[in-house]
Tab-separated table of N, CA and C in Angstrom:
chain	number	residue	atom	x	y	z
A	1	UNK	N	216.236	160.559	53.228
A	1	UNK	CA	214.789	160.427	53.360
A	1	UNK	C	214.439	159.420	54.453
A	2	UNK	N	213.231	159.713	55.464
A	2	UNK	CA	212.928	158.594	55.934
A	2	UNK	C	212.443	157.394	55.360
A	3	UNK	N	212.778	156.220	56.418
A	3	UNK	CA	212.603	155.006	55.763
A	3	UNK	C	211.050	154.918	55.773
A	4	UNK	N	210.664	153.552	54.710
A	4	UNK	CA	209.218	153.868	54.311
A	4	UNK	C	208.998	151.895	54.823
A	5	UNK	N	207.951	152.043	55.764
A	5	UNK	CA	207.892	150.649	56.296
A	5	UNK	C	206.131	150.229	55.691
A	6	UNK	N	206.062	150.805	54.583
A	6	UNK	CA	204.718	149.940	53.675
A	6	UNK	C	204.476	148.689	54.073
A	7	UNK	N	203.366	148.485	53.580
A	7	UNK	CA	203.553	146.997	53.560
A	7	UNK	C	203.364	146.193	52.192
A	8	UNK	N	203.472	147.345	51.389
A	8	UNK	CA	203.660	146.559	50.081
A	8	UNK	C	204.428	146.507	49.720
A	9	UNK	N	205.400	144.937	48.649
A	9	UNK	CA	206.686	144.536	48.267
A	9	UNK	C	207.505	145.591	47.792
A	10	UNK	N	208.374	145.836	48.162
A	10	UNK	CA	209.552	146.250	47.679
A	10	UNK	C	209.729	146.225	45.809
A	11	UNK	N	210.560	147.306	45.260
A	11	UNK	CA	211.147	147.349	43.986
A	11	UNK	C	212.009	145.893	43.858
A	12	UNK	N	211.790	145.315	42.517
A	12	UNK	CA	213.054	144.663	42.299
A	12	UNK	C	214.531	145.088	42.408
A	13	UNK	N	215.696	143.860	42.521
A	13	UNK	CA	216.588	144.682	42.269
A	13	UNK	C	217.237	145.249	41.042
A	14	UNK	N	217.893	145.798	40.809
A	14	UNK	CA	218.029	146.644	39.566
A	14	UNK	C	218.785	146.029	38.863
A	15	UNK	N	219.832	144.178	39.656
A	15	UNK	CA	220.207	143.693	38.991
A	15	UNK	C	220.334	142.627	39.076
A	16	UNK	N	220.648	141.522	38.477
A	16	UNK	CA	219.868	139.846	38.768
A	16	UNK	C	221.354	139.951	40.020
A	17	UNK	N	220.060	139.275	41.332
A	17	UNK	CA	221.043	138.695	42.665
A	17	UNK	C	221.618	137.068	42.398
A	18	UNK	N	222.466	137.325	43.085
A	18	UNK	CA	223.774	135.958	43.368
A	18	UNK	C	223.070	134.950	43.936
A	19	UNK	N	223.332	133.727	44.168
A	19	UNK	CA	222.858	132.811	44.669
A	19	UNK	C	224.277	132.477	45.417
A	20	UNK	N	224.791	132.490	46.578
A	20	UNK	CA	225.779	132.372	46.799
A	20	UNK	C	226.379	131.036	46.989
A	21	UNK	N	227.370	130.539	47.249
A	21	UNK	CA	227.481	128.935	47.628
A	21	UNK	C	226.592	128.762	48.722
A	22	UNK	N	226.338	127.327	49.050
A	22	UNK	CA	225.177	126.877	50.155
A	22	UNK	C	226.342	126.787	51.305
A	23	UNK	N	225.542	127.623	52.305
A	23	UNK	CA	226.321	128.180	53.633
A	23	UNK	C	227.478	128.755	53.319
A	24	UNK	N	227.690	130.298	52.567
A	24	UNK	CA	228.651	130.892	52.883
A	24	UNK	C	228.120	132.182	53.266
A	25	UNK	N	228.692	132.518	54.288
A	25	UNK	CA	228.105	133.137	55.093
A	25	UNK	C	228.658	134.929	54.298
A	26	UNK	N	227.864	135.178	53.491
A	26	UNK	CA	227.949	136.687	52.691
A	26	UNK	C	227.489	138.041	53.613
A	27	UNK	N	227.130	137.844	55.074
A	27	UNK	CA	227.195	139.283	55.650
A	27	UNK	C	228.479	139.412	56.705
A	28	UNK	N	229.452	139.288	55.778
A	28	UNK	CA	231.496	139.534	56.314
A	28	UNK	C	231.516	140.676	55.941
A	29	UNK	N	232.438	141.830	56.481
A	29	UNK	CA	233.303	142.718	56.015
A	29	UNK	C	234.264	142.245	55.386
A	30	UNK	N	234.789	141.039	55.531
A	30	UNK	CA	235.987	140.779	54.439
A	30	UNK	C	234.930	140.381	53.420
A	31	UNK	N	233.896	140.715	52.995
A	31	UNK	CA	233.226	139.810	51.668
A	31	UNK	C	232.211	141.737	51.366
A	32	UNK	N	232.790	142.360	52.310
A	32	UNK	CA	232.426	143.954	51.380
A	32	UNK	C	231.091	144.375	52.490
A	33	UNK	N	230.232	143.315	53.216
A	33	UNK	CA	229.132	143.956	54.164
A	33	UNK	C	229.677	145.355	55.010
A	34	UNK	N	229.087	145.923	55.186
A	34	UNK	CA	229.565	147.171	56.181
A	34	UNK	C	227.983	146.911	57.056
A	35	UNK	N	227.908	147.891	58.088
A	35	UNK	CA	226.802	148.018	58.773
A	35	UNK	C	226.302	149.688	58.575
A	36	UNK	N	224.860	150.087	58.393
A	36	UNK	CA	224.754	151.459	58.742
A	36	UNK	C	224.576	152.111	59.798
A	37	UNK	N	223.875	151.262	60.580
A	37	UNK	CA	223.489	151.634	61.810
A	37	UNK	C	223.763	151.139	62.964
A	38	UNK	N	223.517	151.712	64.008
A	38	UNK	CA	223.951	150.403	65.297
A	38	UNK	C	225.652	150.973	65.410
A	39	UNK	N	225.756	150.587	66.653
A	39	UNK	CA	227.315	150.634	67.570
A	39	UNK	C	228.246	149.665	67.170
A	40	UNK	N	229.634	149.873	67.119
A	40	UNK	CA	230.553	148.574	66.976
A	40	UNK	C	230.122	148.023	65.947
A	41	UNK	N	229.936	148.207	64.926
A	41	UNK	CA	229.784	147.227	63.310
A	41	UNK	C	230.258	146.101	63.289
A	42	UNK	N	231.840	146.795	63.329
A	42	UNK	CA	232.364	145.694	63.261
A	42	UNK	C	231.935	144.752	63.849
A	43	UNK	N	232.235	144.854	64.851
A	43	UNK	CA	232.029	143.165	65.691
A	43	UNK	C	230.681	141.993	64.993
A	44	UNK	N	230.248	142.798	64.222
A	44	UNK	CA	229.062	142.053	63.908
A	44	UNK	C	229.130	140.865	62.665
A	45	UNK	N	229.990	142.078	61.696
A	45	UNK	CA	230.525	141.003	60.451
A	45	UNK	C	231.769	140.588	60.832
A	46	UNK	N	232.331	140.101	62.044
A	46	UNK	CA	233.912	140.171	61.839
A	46	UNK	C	234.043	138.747	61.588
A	47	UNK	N	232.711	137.466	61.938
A	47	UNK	CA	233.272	136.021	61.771
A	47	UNK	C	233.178	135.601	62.923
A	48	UNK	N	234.071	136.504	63.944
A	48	UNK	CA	234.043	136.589	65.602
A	48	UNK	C	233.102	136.323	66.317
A	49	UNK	N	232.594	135.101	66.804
A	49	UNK	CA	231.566	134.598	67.876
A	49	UNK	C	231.503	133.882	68.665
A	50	UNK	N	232.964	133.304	69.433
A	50	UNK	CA	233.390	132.932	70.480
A	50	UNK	C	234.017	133.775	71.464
A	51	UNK	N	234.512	134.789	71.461
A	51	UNK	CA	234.761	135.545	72.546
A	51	UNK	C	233.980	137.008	72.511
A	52	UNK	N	233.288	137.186	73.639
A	52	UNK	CA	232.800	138.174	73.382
A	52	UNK	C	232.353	138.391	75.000
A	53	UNK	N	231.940	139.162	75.710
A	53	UNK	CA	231.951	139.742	76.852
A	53	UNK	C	231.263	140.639	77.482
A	54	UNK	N	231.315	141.313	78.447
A	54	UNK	CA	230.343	142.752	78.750
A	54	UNK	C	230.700	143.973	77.843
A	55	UNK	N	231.966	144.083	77.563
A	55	UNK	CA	232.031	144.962	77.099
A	55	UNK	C	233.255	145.190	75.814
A	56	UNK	N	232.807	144.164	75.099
A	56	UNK	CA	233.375	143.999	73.930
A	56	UNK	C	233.108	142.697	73.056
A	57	UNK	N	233.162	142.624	71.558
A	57	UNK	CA	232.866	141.635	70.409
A	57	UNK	C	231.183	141.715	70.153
A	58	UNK	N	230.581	142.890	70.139
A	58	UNK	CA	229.093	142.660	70.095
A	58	UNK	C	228.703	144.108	69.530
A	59	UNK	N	227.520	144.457	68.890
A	59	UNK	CA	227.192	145.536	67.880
A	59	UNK	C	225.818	145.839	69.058
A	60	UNK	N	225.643	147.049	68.870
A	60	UNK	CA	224.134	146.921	69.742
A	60	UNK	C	223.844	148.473	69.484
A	61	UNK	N	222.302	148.375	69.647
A	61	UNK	CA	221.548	149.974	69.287
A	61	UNK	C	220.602	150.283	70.832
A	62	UNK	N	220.578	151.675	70.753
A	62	UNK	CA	219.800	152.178	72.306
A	62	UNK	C	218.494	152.521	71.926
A	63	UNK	N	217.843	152.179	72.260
A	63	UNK	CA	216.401	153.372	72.576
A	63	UNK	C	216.446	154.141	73.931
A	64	UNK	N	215.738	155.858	74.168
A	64	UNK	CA	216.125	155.979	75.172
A	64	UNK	C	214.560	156.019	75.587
A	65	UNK	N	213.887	156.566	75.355
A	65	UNK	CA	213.232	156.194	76.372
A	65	UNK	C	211.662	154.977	75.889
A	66	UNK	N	211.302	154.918	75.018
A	66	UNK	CA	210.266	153.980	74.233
A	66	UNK	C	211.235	153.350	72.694
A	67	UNK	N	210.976	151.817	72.518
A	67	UNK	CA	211.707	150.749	71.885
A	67	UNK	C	210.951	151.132	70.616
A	68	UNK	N	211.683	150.795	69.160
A	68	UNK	CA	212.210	149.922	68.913
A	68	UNK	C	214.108	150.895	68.932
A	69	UNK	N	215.190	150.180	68.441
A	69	UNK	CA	216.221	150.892	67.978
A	69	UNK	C	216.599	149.941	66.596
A	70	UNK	N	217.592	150.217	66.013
A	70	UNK	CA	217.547	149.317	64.750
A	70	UNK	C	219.108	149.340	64.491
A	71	UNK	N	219.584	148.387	63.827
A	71	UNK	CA	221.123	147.881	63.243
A	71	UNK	C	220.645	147.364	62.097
A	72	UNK	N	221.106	148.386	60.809
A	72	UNK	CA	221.278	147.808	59.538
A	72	UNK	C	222.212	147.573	59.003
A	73	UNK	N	222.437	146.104	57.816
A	73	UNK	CA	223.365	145.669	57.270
A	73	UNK	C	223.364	145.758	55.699
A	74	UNK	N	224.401	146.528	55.180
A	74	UNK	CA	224.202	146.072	53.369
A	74	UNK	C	225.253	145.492	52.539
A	75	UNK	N	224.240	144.867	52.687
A	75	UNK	CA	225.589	143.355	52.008
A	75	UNK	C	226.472	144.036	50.836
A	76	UNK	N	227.931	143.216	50.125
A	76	UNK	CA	228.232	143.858	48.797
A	76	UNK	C	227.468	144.064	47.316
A	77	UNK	N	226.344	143.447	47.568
A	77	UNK	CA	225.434	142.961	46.520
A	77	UNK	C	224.539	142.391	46.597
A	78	UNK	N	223.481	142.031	45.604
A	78	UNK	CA	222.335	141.503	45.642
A	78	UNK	C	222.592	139.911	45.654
A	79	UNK	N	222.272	139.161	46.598
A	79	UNK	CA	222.081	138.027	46.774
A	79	UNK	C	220.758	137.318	46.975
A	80	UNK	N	220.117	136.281	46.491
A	80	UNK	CA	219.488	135.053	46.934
A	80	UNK	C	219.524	134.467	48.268
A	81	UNK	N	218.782	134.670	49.204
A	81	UNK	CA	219.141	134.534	50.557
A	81	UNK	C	217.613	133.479	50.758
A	82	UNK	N	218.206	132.468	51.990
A	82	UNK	CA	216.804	132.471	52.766
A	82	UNK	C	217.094	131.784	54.052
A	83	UNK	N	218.397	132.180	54.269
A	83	UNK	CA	218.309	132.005	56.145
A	83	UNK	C	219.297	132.941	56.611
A	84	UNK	N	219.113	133.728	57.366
A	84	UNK	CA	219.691	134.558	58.679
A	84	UNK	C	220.042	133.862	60.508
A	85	UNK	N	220.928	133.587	60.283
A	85	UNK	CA	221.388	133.642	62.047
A	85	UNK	C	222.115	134.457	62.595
A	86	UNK	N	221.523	134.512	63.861
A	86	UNK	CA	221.479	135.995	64.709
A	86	UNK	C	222.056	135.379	65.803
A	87	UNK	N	223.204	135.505	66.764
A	87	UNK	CA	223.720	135.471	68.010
A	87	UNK	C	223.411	136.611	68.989
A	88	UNK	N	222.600	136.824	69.686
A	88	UNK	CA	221.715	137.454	70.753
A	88	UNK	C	223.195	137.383	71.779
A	89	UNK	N	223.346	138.226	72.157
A	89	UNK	CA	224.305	138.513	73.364
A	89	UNK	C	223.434	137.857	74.585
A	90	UNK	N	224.239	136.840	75.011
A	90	UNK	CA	223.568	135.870	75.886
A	90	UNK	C	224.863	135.269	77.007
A	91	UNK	N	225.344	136.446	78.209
A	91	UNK	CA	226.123	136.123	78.570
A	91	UNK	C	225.275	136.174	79.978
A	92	UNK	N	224.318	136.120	79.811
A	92	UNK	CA	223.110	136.358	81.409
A	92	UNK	C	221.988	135.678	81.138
A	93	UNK	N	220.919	135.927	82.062
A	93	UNK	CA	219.674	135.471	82.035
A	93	UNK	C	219.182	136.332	80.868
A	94	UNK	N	218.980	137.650	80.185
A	94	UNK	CA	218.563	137.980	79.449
A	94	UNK	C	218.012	137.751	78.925
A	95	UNK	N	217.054	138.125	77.927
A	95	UNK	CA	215.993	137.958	76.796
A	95	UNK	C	215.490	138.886	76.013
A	96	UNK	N	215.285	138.597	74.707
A	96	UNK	CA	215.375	140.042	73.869
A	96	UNK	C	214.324	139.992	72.746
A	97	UNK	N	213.124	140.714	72.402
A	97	UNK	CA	212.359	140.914	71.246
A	97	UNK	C	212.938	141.398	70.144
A	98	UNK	N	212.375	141.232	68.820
A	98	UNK	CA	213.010	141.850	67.619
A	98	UNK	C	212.402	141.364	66.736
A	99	UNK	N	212.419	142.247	65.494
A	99	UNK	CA	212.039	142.144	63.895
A	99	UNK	C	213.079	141.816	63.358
A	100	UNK	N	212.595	141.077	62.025
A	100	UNK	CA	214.045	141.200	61.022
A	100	UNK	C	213.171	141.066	59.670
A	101	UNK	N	214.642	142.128	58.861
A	101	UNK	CA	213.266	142.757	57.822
A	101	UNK	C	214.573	142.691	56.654
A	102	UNK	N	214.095	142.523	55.825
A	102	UNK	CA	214.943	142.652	54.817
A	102	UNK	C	214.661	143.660	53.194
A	103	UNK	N	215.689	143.775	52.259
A	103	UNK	CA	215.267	145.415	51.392
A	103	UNK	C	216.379	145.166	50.376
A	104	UNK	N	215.498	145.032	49.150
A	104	UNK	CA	216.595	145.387	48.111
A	104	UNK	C	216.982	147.014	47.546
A	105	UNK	N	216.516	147.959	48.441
A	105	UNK	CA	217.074	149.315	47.890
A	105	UNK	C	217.360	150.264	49.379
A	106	UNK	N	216.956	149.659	50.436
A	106	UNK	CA	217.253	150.289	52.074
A	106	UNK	C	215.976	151.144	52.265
A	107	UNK	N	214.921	151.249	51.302
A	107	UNK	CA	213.716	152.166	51.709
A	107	UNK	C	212.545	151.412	51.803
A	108	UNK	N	212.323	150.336	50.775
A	108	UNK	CA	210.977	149.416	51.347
A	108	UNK	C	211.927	148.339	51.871
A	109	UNK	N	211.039	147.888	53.121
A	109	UNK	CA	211.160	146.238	53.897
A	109	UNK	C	210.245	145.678	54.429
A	110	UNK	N	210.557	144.863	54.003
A	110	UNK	CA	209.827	143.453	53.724
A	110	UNK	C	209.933	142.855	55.275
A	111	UNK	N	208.908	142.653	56.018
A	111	UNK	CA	209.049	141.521	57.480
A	111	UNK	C	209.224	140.484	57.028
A	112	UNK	N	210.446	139.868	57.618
A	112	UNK	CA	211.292	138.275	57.269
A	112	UNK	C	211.045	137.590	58.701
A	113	UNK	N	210.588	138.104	59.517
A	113	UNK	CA	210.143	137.045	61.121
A	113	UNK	C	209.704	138.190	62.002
A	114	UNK	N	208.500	137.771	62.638
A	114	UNK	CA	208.484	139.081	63.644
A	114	UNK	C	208.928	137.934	64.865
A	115	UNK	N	209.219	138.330	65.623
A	115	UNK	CA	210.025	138.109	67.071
A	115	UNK	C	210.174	138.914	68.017
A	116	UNK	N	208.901	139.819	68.151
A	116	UNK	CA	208.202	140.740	69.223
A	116	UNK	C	207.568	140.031	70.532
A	117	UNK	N	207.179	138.610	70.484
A	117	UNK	CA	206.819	138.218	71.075
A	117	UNK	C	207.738	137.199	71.698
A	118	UNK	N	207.175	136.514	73.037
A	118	UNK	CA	208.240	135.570	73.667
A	118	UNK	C	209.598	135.900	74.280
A	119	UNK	N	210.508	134.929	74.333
A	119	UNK	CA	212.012	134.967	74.590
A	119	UNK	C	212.793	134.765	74.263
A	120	UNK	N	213.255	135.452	72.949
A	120	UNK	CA	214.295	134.993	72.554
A	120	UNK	C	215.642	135.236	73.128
A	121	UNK	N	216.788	134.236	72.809
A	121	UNK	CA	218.240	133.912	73.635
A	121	UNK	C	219.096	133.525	72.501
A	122	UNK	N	220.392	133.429	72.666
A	122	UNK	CA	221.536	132.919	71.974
A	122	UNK	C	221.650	133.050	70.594
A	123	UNK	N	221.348	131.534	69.569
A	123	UNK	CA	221.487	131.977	68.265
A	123	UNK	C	220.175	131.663	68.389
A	124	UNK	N	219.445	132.507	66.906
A	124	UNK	CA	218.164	132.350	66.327
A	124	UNK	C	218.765	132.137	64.651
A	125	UNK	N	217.917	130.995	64.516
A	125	UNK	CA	218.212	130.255	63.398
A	125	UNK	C	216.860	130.784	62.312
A	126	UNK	N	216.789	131.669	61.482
A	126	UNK	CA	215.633	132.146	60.419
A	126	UNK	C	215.540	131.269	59.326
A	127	UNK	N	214.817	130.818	58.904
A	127	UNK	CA	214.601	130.436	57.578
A	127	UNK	C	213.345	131.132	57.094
A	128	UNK	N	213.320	131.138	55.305
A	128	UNK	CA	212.523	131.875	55.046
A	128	UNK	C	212.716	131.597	53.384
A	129	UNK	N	211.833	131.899	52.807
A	129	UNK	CA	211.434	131.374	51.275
A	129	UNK	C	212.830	132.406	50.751
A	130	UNK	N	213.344	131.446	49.091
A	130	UNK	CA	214.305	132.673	48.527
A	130	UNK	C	213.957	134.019	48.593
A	131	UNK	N	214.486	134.564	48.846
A	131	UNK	CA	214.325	136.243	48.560
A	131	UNK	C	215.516	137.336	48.429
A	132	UNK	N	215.592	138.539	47.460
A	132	UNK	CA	216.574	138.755	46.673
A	132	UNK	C	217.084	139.986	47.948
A	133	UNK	N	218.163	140.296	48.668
A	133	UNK	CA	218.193	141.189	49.636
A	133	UNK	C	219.863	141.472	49.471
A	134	UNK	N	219.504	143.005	49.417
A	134	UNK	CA	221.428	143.738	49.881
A	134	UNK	C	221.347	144.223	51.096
A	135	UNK	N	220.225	144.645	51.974
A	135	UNK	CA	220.398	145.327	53.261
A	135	UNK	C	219.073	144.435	54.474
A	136	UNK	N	220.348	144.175	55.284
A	136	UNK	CA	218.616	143.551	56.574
A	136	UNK	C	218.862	144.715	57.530
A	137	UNK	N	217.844	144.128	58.386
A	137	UNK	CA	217.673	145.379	58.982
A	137	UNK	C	217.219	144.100	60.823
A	138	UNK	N	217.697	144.684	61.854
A	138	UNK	CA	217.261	143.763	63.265
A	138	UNK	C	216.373	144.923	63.464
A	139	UNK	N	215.319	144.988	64.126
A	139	UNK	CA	214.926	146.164	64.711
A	139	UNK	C	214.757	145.498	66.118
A	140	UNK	N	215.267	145.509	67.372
A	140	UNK	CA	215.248	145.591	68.656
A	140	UNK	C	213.831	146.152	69.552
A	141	UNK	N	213.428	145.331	69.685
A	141	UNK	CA	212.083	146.220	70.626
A	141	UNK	C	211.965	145.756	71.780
A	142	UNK	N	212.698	144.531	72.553
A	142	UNK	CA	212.979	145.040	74.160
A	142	UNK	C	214.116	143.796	74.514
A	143	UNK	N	214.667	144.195	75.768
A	143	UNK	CA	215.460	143.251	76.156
A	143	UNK	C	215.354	143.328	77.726
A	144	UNK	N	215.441	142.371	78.492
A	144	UNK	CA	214.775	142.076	79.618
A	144	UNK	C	215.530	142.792	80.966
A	145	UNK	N	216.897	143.413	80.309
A	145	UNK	CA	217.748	143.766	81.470
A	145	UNK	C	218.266	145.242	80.967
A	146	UNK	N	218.103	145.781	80.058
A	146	UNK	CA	218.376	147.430	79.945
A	146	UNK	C	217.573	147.858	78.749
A	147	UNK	N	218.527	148.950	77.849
A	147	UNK	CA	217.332	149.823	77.389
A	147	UNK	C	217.903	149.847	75.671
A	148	UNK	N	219.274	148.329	75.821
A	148	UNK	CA	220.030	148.094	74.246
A	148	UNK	C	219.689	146.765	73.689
A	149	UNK	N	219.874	146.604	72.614
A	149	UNK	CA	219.140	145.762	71.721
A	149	UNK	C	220.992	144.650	71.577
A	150	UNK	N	221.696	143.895	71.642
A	150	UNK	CA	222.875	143.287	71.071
A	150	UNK	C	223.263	142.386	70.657
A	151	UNK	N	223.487	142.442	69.725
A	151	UNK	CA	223.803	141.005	68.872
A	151	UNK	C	226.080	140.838	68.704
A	152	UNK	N	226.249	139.867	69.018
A	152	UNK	CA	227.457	139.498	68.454
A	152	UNK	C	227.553	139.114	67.075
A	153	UNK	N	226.533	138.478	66.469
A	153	UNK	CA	226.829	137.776	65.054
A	153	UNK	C	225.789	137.985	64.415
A	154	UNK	N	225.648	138.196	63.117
A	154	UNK	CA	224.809	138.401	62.107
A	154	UNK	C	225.733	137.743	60.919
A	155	UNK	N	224.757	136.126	60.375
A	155	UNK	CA	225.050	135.647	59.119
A	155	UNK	C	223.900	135.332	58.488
A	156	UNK	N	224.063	135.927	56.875
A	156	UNK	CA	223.372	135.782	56.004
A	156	UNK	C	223.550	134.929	55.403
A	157	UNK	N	222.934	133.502	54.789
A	157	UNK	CA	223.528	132.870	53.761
A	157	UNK	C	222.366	131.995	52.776
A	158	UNK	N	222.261	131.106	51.969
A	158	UNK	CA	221.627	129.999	50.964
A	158	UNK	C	221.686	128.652	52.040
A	159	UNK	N	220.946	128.336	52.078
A	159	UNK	CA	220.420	127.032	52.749
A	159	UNK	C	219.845	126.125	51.549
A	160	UNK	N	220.873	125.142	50.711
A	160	UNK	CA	220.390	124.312	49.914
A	160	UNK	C	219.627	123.119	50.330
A	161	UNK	N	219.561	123.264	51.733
A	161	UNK	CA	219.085	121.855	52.306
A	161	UNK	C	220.162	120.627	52.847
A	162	UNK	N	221.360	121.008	52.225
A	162	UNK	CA	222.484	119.820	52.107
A	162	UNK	C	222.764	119.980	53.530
A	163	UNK	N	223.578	118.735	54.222
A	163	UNK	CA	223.907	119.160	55.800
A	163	UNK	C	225.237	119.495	55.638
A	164	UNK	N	225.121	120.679	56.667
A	164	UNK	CA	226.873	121.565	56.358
A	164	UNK	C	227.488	121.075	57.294
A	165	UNK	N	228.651	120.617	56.910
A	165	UNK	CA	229.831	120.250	57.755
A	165	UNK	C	231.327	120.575	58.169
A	166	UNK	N	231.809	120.771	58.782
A	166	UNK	CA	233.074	121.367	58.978
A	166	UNK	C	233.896	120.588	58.950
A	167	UNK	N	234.966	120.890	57.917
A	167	UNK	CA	235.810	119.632	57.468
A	167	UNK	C	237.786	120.068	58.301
């Protein structure tokens, strides 16, 4: 069925979501995420966000001739989320518009940031009130140098507030 972009809330989920540890990053393929949409999946959950290039380590969707294109993610389960960071393929001057929407069943979504406007570059850091989500969704609506939307990294995780550190 086509997707249904209402603007009224979404169904609950059908079963109480996770609260995951604060900063673990739950949109991995080793933690069960797959991608539906969009090119190269992988590269997106792989962890992988230091090497990456023209033409490899990065997920990306086309429009051909009028924007938006879209890359969806569904996590292994219902989680407690309220920050998303996004690594924007930023190996140029580039600059790139986009939505990010999130869905506890993949048919209603919910706008979690619009980012249609301006310039966005590199990582984009989201925060956003708890909210219960198995699938986000980027939707791409322009980028300053062709006609693809690309991200290297997509992490979902709980932001307790605590400062995360790498030990």
């Amino acid at each position: 069925p086509p997707l249904n972009f209402a603007k009224k809330p979404g169904p609950s989920p059908p079963e109480p979501a996770v609260q995951p540890t604060a900063h673990t990053n739950v949109a991995l393929a080793s933690a069960g995420a797959k991608t539906l949409s969009g090119y190269r999946g992988e590269a997106l959950l792989d962890g992988e966000y230091i090497h990456y290039d023209g033409g490899n380590g990065y997920s990306y969707c086309r429009w051909s001739e009028t924007a938006p294109c879209e890359i969806v993610v569904e996590l292994d389960k219902y989680y407690t989320l309220n920050k998303i960071d996004l690594l924007l393929w930023d190996k140029d001057t580039r600059h790139y518009k986009y939505k990010l929407y999130s869905s506890v069943d993949g048919r209603y979504w919910d706008l979690i940031k619009d980012n249609s406007t301006g310039e966005h570059k590199s990582w984009q850091e989201i925060s956003f009130a708890d909210t219960d989500i198995k699938y986000i969704k980027v939707e791409g609506t322009y980028n300053s140098a062709n006609t693809g939307f690309h991200m290297v990294e997509l992490q979902a995780m709980y932001d307790d507030g605590t400062p995360f550190t790498v030990s």
